[in-house]
Amino acid sequence: MAESPPARGEILLNAHNFQIGGQIDDIVNGNYTSNDQATLIQILRPILDASHTRDRETSPPDSACFPGTRIDVIRMIVAWADSTLLRNTHVLWLYGFVGCGKSAIALAIALKFERRNRLVGSFFFFQNTGDRSRMARFATTLAYQLAAAIPEAAPFIKRAITEESGLLNLSLVAQFRRLVYEPFKAAAKRVRLLKTFLLKGPFLIVIDGLDECEDRKDVEAFIDDMLDFFKKNPLVPLRFLITSRVEQHISGHLKNDQVCLEDLVNHCSRSDIDTLMDACFDEEKNRNPVIGAYIQEHGDWPTKKDKDKLVDHIGGSFIFASALFKYILDPADDQSTPMDRLPHTLSMNPGLDTLYVKTLSRSQNLPHFSDVMSTLALTFEPLPIIGIAELLGIECLEVVRVLLNLQAIIHIPGTDDLPVTMCHTSLRDFLTTESRSRCFFTPPSYHFYLSYRCSTFHDGRQPDTAAASYSIDRCAEHFKQFTHLPPAAQGPFPRFPQTPDAFYAHILAKSENALHFFDIVSAIALFREPTSVAEISELLGIETAKVVQVLVNLQPVISIREDCGLPVAMCHASVRQFLTTESRSGRFFVSPSSHLKLSYNYFSLNLKDLLSNPQPFPVVIQSSKWRDRSHWHWQEFLKAKSEPSTIYDELDQLTHLPSQTSSYCHIFSFTRLFLWVFYDPEPKPQKILPALTRCSESLALAAECDNAPHEWLQYSFQIHQEQAMTLQHNVKRVEAAIRAKFFGSVLEHSWDPNVNEIRMDWSLEYWTITNAYLVLKWMVAHVRARTNSAGPAVTFIVSLSSTGNEFSEITIRIEPYTQPSPA
């Protein structure tokens, strides 16, 4: 094939804001864009290096049809795409093995249809290149290209975005429908497009390397929806050319009577390889003085016999032909000449594995070889030489030294700041498949070492280097890959850290001296569900910026988002297990006692909500999120601290903290102990009296507290359980505090101390402190009256019962308790 002239945008590839006829336009990565299209770039965020116009040296695959080759298969594809009669074959799937030239053919077709003004767009997937190996921005990228290629479609795309504000967050299928299919279908009815279709043929979208997309479920959904669209719209003048290897999730959906199937093996001719090798050897003979000297002395090289053997040996694989040719003529090998290396290639097993082994062995014994190759194999996007060096903590020279001998299989850029890429993704497959690569195998556990290396860049500063930027974005992803491995595949580790626990400690140590570090980490470790930075800030009473400052260095183990309203969570369950297991975490141990603090913090938030709400009872009760979480953390605390003495001690520590000057801590202590007593389905007298004695003390302290707002005496507080009532022997202290707050009128009602049973019409959840006081007063008076007549040795049991739903009346009963006789 002859080389094609550069597209209009490629002529001005590096130009910006140039002016033609008074209109200011932009050139973006080789694509001509108007101001409207520039706006679409901001909205759609397309991947600008995913199309056929990308710089192939920095954005692989760097493959193109050699002039004079692939003529038959390209002619066949063009004939299919030009036909207006094939109503049910809107899709052609060109499939084949590794290296048979699928990407080169896709590029040739895209260029040909671009010159014919019938190319809607193209997308070249490539493994481990970030967004180009995912589906997330696939639809928006093609939508942007559609708007640029067919301006008539742009208004429909804009309308879809305007009318559906959340469209860009919907599924891939929904995005394709609204941003690609429907706008094209609407635009195709315009006169210009109808004329183009009738005179020249349908429009085309080229998708290359679909098998290299990581999101397999989305690939399946895309194929099914595409075929469904064409089934319902058989006359739409649009075609899809898809190339890929034969993968089950692709072939299972594309092997359909709506799809034209073409096996590229049937189009790999010996004459194409022969043409390629003739041209390459002829060019090298004119350039290389060593080969020139050899020919002068020994005659033509290679001989026709050797060249024919080589072509036969290659067997139709263009990538194998390219790699063999690079290997034969490799200028980095000063131990042998091209004439020496040619016979060796003929003894290699057909395919790329033998070539990879032979090439990699050249650098195998160099320092850092394994680290450099493992980094190339497992990083999620290509890094420049300087980025690889910085990530591994070595010098650029050491990276170059390893790569210099591998130019037959790895693209080495001209400068240190351009990405290093593999000539073909099959090299990554080779390196990560132990049965194929043997001693060159990159174990998946190396993700752990990469996550550790990435973590060294988390210092809170803005990333200003390739390695730092990559680390911020990808550290957690490497860690996630490691934690998803089965235990047998997670070690051993040849270097620090030796275990995940050491890694966790290493990460946590970065922020442990920061203010509020332990409170923040404890909260995240013990939360029932992921919680946002904003809520953590509100819960702990810490400025949001200070929470972020602590968390930014912990991103390898705690995921945070740019939006403080989005959830923060442990990257893996093992991090929480580490923090809550004292024998593993040491000084970073998060004690179950922290549940008590969190229960109190949520209780305080709920109380503040109630006091700040001007609406009358019972509307003020409806703020239930804080209440529920407070109760959950209290129950978790009780599970770990079952001994009464321990519970009292923990509550005493909480209420006596210097920072706890509010009455809230005393109200919290009262309500929690009260619930604890009556929540027990088999309450024991020896447990009730000490607990309720402390309840009385807490209630009195809350009432007497100087800064206790008078509002809490009249509004309801969140007492959770249905089985609860109170015993209080400090009635006078509480009554005095209530009268001092000018609410003496609420004390006029009381129950007759001579009755053994009273009923309350409200659910305990809606009781006020005053309600509790009145019941308490009745209980104290009742017990006092009975003990005066029966003697001080008599003990009474307080029982509580309720029926029906939470709004049913509650019955409180007092009766003597008789010590059972010994058996």
XYZ file of C-alpha atoms in Angstrom, residues 457-754:
298
model
C 5.178 9.173 46.669
C 2.158 9.847 48.901
C 3.379 12.894 50.795
C 0.419 15.189 50.205
C 2.160 17.248 47.530
C 0.879 17.801 44.026
C 2.347 15.200 41.642
C 4.950 16.885 39.460
C 6.583 13.837 37.851
C 5.328 10.913 35.792
C 5.991 8.432 38.608
C 4.323 10.591 41.259
C 1.253 11.168 39.114
C 0.998 7.467 38.299
C 1.404 6.529 41.966
C -1.397 8.783 43.153
C -3.777 7.333 40.572
C -2.770 3.681 40.627
C -1.343 2.776 44.052
C -4.636 1.467 45.412
C -5.293 -0.435 42.188
C -2.005 -2.361 42.479
C -2.847 -3.142 46.093
C -6.327 -4.316 45.079
C -4.844 -6.641 42.452
C -2.622 -8.170 45.116
C -5.329 -8.627 47.751
C -7.563 -10.423 45.247
C -4.939 -13.112 44.726
C -5.393 -16.457 46.485
C -3.148 -16.764 49.582
C -0.822 -19.214 47.823
C -0.041 -16.585 45.165
C 0.645 -13.728 47.580
C 4.252 -14.524 48.424
C 7.009 -14.919 49.226
C 8.259 -11.344 49.016
C 11.910 -10.974 48.051
C 12.207 -7.460 49.485
C 10.530 -5.053 51.917
C 7.784 -5.252 52.929
C 7.887 -8.900 53.859
C 4.182 -9.147 54.689
C 1.038 -7.099 54.108
C 1.044 -6.188 57.813
C 4.470 -4.569 57.462
C 3.152 -2.664 54.463
C 0.104 -1.455 56.376
C 2.288 -0.297 59.261
C 4.619 1.443 56.803
C 1.716 3.381 55.254
C 0.052 4.274 58.567
C 3.335 5.508 60.031
C 3.329 8.349 57.506
C 0.453 10.118 59.236
C 0.577 8.795 62.785
C 1.999 12.059 64.181
C -0.716 14.137 62.543
C -3.347 15.692 64.796
C -6.494 13.537 65.051
C -4.810 10.643 63.190
C -5.978 7.925 65.573
C -9.557 9.219 65.865
C -9.927 9.338 62.074
C -8.413 5.906 61.409
C -10.386 4.340 64.274
C -13.630 5.735 62.914
C -13.005 4.420 59.387
C -11.957 1.018 60.746
C -15.108 0.625 62.859
C -17.788 2.202 60.660
C -20.601 -0.175 59.744
C -20.558 1.174 56.164
C -18.322 3.519 54.123
C -18.730 7.138 55.214
C -17.770 10.397 53.513
C -15.013 12.783 54.557
C -17.697 15.398 55.226
C -19.497 13.113 57.696
C -16.242 12.091 59.385
C -15.453 15.783 59.795
C -18.872 16.490 61.308
C -18.834 13.408 63.530
C -15.402 14.059 65.032
C -15.646 17.844 65.048
C -12.555 18.204 62.846
C -12.149 20.534 59.882
C -12.600 18.771 56.562
C -9.201 19.968 55.322
C -7.505 18.372 58.331
C -9.274 15.056 57.731
C -8.107 15.095 54.104
C -4.591 15.998 55.231
C -4.437 12.823 57.345
C -6.006 10.580 54.691
C -4.014 11.746 51.664
C -0.950 9.794 52.786
C -3.030 6.700 53.502
C -4.488 6.270 49.998
C -2.744 2.935 49.377
C -4.935 1.413 52.116
C -7.825 3.894 52.393
C -9.572 5.083 49.252
C -10.647 8.727 49.193
C -12.408 10.720 46.495
C -11.985 14.266 45.249
C -15.588 14.931 46.272
C -15.698 15.022 50.088
C -19.312 13.918 49.950
C -18.412 10.522 48.467
C -17.669 7.490 50.688
C -14.260 6.761 52.183
C -13.463 3.110 52.804
C -10.719 0.611 53.485
C -9.272 -0.628 50.197
C -9.550 -4.200 51.433
C -11.090 -6.044 54.374
C -7.629 -7.183 55.461
C -6.770 -3.591 56.446
C -9.645 -3.532 58.936
C -8.626 -6.948 60.236
C -5.089 -5.652 60.730
C -6.209 -2.551 62.650
C -8.590 -4.453 64.942
C -6.172 -7.291 65.802
C -3.774 -6.106 68.495
C -1.212 -8.862 67.936
C -0.831 -7.719 64.316
C -1.192 -3.945 64.458
C 0.700 -3.093 67.651
C 0.641 0.665 68.205
C -1.974 1.090 65.465
C -4.471 -1.179 67.243
C -8.034 0.141 67.191
C -9.664 -0.993 70.440
C -13.360 -1.900 70.684
C -13.522 0.971 73.183
C -13.522 3.275 70.175
C -17.052 2.046 69.481
C -18.102 3.821 72.687
C -16.637 7.123 71.492
C -18.336 6.778 68.125
C -21.646 5.923 69.817
C -21.326 9.079 71.908
C -20.375 11.236 68.915
C -23.408 10.072 66.932
C -25.608 10.547 70.031
C -24.362 14.134 70.332
C -25.088 14.853 66.673
C -28.614 13.554 67.115
C -29.133 15.631 70.232
C -27.939 18.765 68.444
C -30.351 18.054 65.593
C -33.231 17.768 68.039
C -32.361 20.940 69.940
C -31.855 22.973 66.791
C -35.188 21.868 65.295
C -37.861 24.455 66.126
C -40.775 22.160 65.296
C -42.742 20.619 68.156
C -42.884 16.993 69.180
C -43.063 14.498 67.559
C -41.542 15.937 64.354
C -38.252 16.504 66.134
C -37.894 12.771 66.599
C -37.560 11.980 62.909
C -33.769 12.461 62.663
C -32.954 8.774 62.960
C -29.639 8.278 61.097
C -27.432 9.450 63.961
C -29.611 7.682 66.536
C -29.415 4.332 64.747
C -25.669 4.535 64.292
C -25.176 5.514 67.915
C -27.131 2.467 69.017
C -25.231 0.152 66.639
C -21.826 1.256 67.950
C -23.066 0.877 71.548
C -24.102 -2.705 70.848
C -20.709 -3.414 69.258
C -19.053 -1.987 72.366
C -21.136 -4.241 74.622
C -20.187 -7.321 72.610
C -16.527 -6.684 73.385
C -16.960 -5.342 76.942
C -19.349 -7.653 78.737
C -18.111 -7.110 82.329
C -20.158 -4.411 84.171
C -17.100 -2.980 85.900
C -15.355 -2.500 82.564
C -18.413 -0.769 81.092
C -18.615 1.598 84.066
C -14.927 2.397 83.829
C -15.141 3.147 80.106
C -18.143 5.430 80.625
C -16.357 7.192 83.485
C -13.357 7.822 81.262
C -15.620 9.245 78.557
C -17.539 11.587 80.867
C -14.398 12.809 82.642
C -12.425 13.764 79.567
C -11.350 17.435 79.805
C -13.058 18.114 76.473
C -16.408 16.779 77.661
C -17.819 19.811 79.464
C -21.275 19.458 77.925
C -24.232 17.847 79.611
C -24.489 15.584 76.555
C -22.014 13.061 77.953
C -24.073 12.663 81.135
C -27.299 12.231 79.185
C -25.503 9.691 77.012
C -24.283 7.771 80.064
C -27.776 7.787 81.572
C -29.573 6.524 78.477
C -27.007 3.858 77.599
C -26.860 2.362 81.107
C -30.617 2.495 81.343
C -31.002 0.546 78.116
C -28.259 -1.861 79.087
C -30.115 -2.852 82.239
C -33.482 -3.483 80.665
C -32.268 -4.859 77.354
C -31.231 -8.025 79.164
C -34.063 -10.561 78.637
C -33.251 -12.057 82.054
C -32.371 -9.061 84.259
C -30.527 -9.893 87.463
C -31.186 -7.856 90.618
C -27.510 -7.697 91.472
C -26.872 -6.025 88.088
C -29.862 -3.652 88.143
C -29.170 -1.730 91.349
C -25.540 -0.666 90.596
C -26.421 0.232 87.034
C -29.466 2.282 87.929
C -27.573 3.968 90.722
C -25.120 5.196 88.110
C -28.062 6.174 85.892
C -29.369 8.393 88.647
C -25.991 10.032 89.084
C -25.690 10.709 85.339
C -29.196 12.160 85.128
C -28.526 14.441 88.098
C -25.217 15.606 86.633
C -26.889 16.332 83.315
C -29.594 18.395 84.971
C -27.129 20.313 87.135
C -24.617 21.002 84.384
C -24.152 24.778 84.002
C -24.216 24.679 80.230
C -27.098 22.231 79.933
C -29.570 24.002 77.649
C -33.096 24.297 78.980
C -34.400 22.858 75.695
C -33.397 19.319 76.549
C -35.774 19.361 79.470
C -38.785 19.677 77.191
C -37.808 17.867 73.988
C -37.622 14.132 73.457
C -34.379 12.216 73.521
C -33.562 9.088 71.671
C -33.850 6.216 74.110
C -33.850 3.217 71.863
C -35.207 0.076 73.472
C -38.828 -0.823 74.183
C -37.842 -2.589 77.418
C -36.701 0.249 79.575
C -37.571 2.306 82.665
C -35.606 3.964 85.352
C -34.703 3.795 88.969
C -33.476 7.051 90.489
C -32.580 7.821 94.078
C -31.409 11.368 93.457
C -34.827 12.844 92.721
C -34.288 16.047 94.622
C -31.188 16.951 92.646
C -33.000 16.444 89.351
C -36.095 18.302 90.570
C -34.026 21.252 91.735
C -32.310 21.482 88.364
C -35.655 21.353 86.519
C -37.173 24.084 88.720
C -34.072 26.223 88.202
C -34.707 26.116 84.485
C -38.255 27.495 85.014
C -40.103 24.311 84.217
C -41.670 23.705 87.616
C -45.083 23.212 86.023
C -44.035 19.892 84.562
C -43.532 18.521 88.088
C -47.156 18.885 89.159
C -48.194 15.495 87.824
C -47.095 12.368 89.654
C -48.287 8.844 90.245
C -49.614 7.438 93.498
C -46.697 5.700 95.257
C -49.133 3.182 96.737
